[in-house]
Tab-separated table of C-alpha atoms and ligand atoms in Angstrom:
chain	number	residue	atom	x	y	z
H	1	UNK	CA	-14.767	196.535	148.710
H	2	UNK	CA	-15.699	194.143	146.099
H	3	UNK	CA	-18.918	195.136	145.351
H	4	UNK	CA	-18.339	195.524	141.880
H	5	UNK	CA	-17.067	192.751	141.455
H	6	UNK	CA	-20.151	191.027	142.380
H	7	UNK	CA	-18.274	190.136	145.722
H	8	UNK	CA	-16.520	187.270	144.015
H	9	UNK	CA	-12.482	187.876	144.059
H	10	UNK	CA	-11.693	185.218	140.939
H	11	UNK	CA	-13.067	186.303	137.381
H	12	UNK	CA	-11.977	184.951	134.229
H	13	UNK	CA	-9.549	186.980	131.515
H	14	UNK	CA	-9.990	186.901	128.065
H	15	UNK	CA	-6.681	187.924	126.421
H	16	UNK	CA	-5.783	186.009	123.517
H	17	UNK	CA	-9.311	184.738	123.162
H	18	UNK	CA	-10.676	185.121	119.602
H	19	UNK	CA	-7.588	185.042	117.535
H	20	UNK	CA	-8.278	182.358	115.528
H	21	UNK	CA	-11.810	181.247	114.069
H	22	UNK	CA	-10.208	177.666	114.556
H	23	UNK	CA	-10.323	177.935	118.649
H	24	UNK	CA	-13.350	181.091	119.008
H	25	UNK	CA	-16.343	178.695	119.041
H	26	UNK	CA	-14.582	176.645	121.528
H	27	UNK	CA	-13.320	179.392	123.813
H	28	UNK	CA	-17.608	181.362	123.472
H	29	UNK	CA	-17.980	177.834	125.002
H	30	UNK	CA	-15.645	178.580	127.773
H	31	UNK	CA	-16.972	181.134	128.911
H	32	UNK	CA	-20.431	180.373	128.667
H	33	UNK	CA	-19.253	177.392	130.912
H	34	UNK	CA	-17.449	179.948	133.435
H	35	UNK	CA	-20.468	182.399	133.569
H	36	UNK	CA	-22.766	178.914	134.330
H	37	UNK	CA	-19.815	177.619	137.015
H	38	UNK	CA	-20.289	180.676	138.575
H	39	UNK	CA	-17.901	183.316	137.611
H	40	UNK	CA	-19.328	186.787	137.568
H	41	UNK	CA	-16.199	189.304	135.922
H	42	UNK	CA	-15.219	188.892	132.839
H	43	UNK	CA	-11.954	190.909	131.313
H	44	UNK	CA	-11.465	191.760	127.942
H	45	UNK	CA	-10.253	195.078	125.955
H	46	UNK	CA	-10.798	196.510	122.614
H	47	UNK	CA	-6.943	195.317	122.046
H	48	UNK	CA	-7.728	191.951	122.360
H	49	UNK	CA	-8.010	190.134	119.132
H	50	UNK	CA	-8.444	193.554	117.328
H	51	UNK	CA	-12.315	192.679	119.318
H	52	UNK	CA	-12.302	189.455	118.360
H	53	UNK	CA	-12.071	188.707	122.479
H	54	UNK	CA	-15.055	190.899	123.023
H	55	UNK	CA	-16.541	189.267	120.301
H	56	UNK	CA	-15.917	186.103	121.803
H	57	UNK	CA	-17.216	187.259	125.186
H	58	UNK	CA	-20.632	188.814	123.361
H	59	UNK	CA	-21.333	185.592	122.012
H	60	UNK	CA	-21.313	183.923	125.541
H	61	UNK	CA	-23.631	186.218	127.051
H	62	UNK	CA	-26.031	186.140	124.456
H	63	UNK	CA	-26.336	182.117	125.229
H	64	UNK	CA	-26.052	183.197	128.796
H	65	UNK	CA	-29.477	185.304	128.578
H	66	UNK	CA	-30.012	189.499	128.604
H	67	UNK	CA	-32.279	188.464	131.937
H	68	UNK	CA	-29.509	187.390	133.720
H	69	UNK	CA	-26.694	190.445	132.458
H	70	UNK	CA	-27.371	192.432	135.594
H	71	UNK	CA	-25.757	189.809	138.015
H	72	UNK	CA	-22.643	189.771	135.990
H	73	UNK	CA	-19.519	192.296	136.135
H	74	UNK	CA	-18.121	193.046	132.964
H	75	UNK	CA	-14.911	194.735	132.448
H	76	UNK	CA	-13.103	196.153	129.322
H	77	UNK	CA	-10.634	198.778	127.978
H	78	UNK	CA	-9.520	201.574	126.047
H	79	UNK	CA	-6.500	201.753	124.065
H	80	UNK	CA	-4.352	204.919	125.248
H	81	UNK	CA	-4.544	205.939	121.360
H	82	UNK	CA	-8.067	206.459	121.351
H	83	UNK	CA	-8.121	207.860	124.897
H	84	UNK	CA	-9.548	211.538	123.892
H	85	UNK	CA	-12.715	212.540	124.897
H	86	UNK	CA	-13.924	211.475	121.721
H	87	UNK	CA	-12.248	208.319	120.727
H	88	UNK	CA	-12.955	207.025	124.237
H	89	UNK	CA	-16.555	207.295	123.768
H	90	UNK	CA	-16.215	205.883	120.344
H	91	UNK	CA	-14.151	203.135	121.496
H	92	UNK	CA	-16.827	202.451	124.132
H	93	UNK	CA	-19.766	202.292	121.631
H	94	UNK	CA	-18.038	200.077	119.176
H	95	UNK	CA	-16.921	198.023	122.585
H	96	UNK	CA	-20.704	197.574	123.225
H	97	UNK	CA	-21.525	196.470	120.015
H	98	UNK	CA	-19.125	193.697	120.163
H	99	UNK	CA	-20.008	192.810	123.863
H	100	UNK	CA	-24.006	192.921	122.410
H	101	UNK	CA	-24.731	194.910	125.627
H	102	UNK	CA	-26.252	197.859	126.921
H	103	UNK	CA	-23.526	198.762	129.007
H	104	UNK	CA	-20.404	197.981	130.785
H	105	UNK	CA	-19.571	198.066	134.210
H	106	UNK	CA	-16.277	199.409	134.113
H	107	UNK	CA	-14.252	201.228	131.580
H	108	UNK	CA	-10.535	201.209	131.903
H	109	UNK	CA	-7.862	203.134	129.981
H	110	UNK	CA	-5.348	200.581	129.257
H	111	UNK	CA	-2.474	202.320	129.980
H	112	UNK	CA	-1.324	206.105	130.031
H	113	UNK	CA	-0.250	207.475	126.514
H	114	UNK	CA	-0.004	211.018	125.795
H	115	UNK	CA	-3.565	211.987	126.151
H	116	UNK	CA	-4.248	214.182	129.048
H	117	UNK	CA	-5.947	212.562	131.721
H	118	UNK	CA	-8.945	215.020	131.721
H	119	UNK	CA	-10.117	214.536	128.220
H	120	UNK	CA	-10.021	210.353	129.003
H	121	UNK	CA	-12.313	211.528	132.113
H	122	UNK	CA	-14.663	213.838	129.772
H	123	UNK	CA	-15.356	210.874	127.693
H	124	UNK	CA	-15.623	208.841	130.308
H	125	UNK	CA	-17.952	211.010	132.645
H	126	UNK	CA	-19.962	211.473	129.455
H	127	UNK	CA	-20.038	207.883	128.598
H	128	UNK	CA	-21.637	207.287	132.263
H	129	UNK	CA	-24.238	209.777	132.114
H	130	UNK	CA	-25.498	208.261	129.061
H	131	UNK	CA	-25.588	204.635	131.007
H	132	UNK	CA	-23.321	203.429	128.732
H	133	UNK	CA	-20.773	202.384	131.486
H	134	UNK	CA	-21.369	201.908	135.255
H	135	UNK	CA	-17.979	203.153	136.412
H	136	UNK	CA	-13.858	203.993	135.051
H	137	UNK	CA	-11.011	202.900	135.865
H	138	UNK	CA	-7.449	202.570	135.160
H	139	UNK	CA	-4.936	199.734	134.227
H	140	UNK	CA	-1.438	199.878	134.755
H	141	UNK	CA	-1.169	202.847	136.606
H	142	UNK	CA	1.866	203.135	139.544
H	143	UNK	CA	1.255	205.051	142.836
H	144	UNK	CA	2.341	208.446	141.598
H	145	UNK	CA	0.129	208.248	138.241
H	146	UNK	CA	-2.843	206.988	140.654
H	147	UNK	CA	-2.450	209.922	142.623
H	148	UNK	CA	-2.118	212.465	139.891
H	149	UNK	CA	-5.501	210.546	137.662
H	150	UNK	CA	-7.268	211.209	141.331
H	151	UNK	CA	-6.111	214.472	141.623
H	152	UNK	CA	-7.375	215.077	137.934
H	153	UNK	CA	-10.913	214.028	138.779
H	154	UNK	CA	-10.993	216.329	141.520
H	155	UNK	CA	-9.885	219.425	139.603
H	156	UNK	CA	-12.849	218.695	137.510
H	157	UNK	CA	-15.359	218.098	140.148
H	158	UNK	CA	-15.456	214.004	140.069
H	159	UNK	CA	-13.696	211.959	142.385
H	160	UNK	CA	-16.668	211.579	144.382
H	161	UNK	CA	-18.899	208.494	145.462
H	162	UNK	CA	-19.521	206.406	141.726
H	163	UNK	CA	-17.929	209.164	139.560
H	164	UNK	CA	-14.166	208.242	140.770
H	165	UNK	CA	-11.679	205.686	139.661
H	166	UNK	CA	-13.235	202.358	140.760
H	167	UNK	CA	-10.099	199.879	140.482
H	168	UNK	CA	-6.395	199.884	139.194
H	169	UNK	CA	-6.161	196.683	137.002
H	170	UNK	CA	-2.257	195.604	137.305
H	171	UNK	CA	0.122	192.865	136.923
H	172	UNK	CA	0.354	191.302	140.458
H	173	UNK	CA	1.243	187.674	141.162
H	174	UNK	CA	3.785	185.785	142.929
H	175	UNK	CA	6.295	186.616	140.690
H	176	UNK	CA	5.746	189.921	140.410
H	177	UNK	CA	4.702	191.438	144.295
H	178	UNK	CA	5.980	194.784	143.497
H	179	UNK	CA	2.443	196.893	144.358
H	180	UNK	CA	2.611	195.378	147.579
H	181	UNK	CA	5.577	197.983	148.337
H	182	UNK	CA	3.139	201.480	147.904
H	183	UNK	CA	0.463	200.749	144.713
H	184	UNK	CA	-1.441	198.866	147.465
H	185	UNK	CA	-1.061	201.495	150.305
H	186	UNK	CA	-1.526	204.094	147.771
H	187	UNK	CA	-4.974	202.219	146.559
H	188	UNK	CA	-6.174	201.194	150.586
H	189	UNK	CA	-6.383	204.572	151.375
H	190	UNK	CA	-8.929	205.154	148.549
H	191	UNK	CA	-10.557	201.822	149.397
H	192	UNK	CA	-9.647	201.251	145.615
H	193	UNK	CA	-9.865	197.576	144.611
H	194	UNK	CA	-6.903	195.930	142.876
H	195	UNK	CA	-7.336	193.551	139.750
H	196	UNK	CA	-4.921	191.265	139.404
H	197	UNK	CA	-3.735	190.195	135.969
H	198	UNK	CA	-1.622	187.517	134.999
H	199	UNK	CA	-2.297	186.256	138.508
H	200	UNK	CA	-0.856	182.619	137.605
H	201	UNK	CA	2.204	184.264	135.785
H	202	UNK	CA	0.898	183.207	132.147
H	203	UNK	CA	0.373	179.766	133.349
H	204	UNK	CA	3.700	179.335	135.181
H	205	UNK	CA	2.718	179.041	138.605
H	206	UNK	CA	0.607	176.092	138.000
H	207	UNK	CA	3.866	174.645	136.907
H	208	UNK	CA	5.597	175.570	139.989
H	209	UNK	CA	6.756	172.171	141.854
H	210	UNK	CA	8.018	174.381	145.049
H	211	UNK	CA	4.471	175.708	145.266
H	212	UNK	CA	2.591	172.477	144.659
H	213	UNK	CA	4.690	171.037	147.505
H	214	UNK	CA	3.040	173.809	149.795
H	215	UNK	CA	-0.129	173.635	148.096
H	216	UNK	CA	-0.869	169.480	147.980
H	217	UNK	CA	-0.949	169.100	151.703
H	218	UNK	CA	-3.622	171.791	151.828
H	219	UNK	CA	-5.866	169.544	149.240
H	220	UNK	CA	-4.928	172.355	146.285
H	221	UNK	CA	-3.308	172.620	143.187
H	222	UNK	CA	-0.293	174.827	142.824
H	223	UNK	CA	-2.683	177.686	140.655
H	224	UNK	CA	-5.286	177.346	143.197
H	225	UNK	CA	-2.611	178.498	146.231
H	226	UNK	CA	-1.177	180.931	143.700
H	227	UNK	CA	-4.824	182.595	143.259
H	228	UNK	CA	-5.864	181.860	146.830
H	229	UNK	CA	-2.563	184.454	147.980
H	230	UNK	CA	-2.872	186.911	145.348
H	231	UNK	CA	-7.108	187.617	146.821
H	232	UNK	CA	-5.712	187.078	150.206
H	233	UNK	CA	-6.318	190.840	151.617
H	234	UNK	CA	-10.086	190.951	150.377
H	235	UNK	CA	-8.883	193.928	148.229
H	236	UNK	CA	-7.487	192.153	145.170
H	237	UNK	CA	-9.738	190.602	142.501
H	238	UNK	CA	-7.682	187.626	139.850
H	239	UNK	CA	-8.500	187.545	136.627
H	240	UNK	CA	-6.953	184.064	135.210
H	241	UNK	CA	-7.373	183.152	131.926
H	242	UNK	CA	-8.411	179.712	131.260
H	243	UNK	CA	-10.251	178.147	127.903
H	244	UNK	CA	-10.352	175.428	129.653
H	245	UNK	CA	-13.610	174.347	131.468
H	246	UNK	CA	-11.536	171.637	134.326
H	247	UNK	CA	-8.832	174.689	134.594
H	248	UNK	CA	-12.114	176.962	135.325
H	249	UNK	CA	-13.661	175.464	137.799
H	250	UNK	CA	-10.579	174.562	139.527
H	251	UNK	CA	-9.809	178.521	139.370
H	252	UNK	CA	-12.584	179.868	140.496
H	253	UNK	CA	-12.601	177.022	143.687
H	254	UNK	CA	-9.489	179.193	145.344
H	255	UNK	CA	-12.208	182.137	146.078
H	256	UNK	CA	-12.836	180.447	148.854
H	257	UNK	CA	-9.384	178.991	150.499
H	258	UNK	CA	-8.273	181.088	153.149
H	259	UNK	CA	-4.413	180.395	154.336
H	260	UNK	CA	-3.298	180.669	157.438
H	261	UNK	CA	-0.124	182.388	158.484
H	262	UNK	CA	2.107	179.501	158.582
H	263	UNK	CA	1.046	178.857	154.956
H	264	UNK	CA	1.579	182.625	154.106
H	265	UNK	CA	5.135	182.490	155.693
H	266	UNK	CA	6.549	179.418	153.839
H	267	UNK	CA	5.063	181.338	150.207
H	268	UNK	CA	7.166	184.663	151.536
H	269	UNK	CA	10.027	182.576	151.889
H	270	UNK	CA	9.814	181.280	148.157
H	271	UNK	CA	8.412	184.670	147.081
H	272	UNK	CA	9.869	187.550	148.831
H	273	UNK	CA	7.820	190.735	149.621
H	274	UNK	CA	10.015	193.855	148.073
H	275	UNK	CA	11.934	195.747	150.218
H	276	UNK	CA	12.281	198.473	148.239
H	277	UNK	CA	10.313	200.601	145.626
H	278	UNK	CA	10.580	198.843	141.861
H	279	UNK	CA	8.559	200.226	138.249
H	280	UNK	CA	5.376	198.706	138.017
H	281	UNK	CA	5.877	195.459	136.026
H	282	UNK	CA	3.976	195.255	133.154
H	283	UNK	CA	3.265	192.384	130.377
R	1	LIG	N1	-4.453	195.262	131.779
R	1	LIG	C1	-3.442	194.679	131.165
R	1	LIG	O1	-2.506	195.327	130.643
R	1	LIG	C2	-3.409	193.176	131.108
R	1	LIG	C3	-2.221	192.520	130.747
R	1	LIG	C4	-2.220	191.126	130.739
R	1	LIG	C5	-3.382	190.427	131.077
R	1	LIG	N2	-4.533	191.087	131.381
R	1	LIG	C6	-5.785	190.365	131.719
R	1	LIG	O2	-5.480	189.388	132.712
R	1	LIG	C7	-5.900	188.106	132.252
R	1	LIG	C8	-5.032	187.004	132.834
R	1	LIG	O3	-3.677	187.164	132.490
R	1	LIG	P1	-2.925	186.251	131.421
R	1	LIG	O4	-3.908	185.678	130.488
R	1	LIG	O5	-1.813	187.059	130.889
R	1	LIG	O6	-2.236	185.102	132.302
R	1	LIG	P2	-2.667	184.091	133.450
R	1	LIG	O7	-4.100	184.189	133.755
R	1	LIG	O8	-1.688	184.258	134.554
R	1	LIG	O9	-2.353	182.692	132.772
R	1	LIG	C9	-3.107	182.210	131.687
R	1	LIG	C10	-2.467	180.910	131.212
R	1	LIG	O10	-2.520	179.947	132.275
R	1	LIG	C11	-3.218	178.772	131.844
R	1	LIG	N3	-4.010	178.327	133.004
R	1	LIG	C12	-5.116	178.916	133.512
R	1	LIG	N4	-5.551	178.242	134.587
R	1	LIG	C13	-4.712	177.201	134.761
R	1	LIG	C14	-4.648	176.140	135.705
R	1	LIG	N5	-5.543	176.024	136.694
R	1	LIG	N6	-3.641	175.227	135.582
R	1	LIG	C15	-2.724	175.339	134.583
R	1	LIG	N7	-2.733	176.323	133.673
R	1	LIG	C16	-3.713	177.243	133.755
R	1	LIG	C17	-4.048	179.190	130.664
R	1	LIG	O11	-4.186	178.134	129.745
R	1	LIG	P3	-5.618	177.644	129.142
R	1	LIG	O12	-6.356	178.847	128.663
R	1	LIG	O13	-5.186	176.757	128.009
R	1	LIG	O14	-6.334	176.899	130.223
R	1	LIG	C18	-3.181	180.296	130.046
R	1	LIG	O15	-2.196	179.733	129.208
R	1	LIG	C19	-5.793	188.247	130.728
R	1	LIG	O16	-6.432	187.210	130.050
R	1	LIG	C20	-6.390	189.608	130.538
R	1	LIG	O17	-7.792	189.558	130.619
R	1	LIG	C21	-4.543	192.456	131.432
């Protein structure tokens, strides 16, 4: 169910990367060192940094080598306010010339604005018939706007084998388990992949003394057992954010941690699962 994802469930984000010309040299560096380490998805969006994250990101692969792009999954979105047919496919080409590549391998619309959904999937069915993307997707979307953007691709004949919705890119972490109620149901049934964002709760997590206590024994760190849960189906790809190569590394080690039940029980107990239907969180 990963595939796309290059079969690795912990990528890196990007958001608040390239803000500064102070810190962007240092953070290209970061994720050159990620991409080396290992990591194969990289987030960004058009919002970030006005580019200047995509930026940041271009100048990483272009260290990293156009002969090695192909074994790499890279991710980034559209703003909802250039989500026409048109702007999409702008926002897209102006994306790639950022990014310094060819293509992406998923396009997601941010969020939902007030563009119909069928003009975002014009410009992006176009935009993969010229090779310009590999596959869409969507961010932010609850169960009943999943539904209706699925429903939308099959009015128009799409929805089929790579020209449907290949992941839902939400905020899901420990502190905020809300998809787990029907986003996730909603996405199984499609074998839709989740991305997780803000999977260590902006850094919080790794702070979390309750969770280190459950996490030490186990020879991790608190953000490690706070990654390892949130990839724990096989359907959920994190996305942490780290400029910071030791953070990094120590990130991408919880792809591999499995936890056992007993593990899984005393997290519920910190972390409830809901018990009832809540909005989508968002950040
Ligand atoms: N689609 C959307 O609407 C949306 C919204 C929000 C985020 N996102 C994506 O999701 C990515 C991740 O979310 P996020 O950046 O909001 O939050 P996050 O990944 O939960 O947390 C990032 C923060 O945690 C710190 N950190 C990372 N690894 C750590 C570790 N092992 N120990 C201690 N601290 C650690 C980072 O600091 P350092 O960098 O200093 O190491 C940074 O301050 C974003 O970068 C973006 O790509 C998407």
């Amino acid at each position: 169910m990963l595939s796309l994802f290059k079969d690795l469930p912990i990528g890196l984000g990007t958001w608040h990367m390239g803000e500064s010309h102070a810190t962007a040299q240092a953070e290209a560096g970061a994720v050159l060192y990620a991409l080396e380490r290992g990591v194969r998805l990289i987030d960004t969006a058009e919002m970030y940094a006005d580019g200047g994250a995509e930026r940041v990101v271009g100048q990483a692969l272009k260290a990293f080598g156009a002969q090695r792009r192909d074994s790499l999954c890279i991710v980034t979105k559209v703003l909802p306010m250039h989500a026409s047919r048109d702007g999409t496919i702008a926002a897209c080409e102006t994306s790639l010339r950022r990014l310094g590549v060819d293509y992406v391998d998923l396009l997601l619309l941010h969020w939902e604005g007030s563009e119909p959904y069928e003009h975002t999937l014009e410009g992006f069915a176009a935009l993969r018939e010229r090779g310009l993307i590999r596959r869409w997707g969507v961010s932010n979307f609850d169960a009943p706007e999943l539904v209706a953007w699925c429903a939308a691709e099959a009015r128009m004949g799409l929805g089929t084998a790579d020209d449907a919705c290949a992941a839902n890119q939400v905020y899901y972490s420990l502190l905020a388990r809300g998809p787990e109620f029907d986003l996730l149901p909603a996405m199984a049934v499609r074998r839709m992949p989740l991305m997780a964002y803000t999977p260590l709760g902006s850094g919080e997590l790794a702070q979390e003394a309750r969770l280190a206590a459950i996490a030490r024994p186990l020879g991790l760190s608190a953000a490690q057992l706070a990654l390892a849960w949130t990839v724990r189906s096989g359907a959920v790809v994190a996305i942490p954010k780290s400029a910071t190569p030791a953070r990094i590394d120590e990130n991408l080690a919880a792809a591999t941690v499995s936890l056992d039940d007993d593990t899984l029980a005393r997290i519920d107990a910190l972390y409830p699962p809901p018990q009832r239907k809540r909005p989508l969180a968002m950040i």
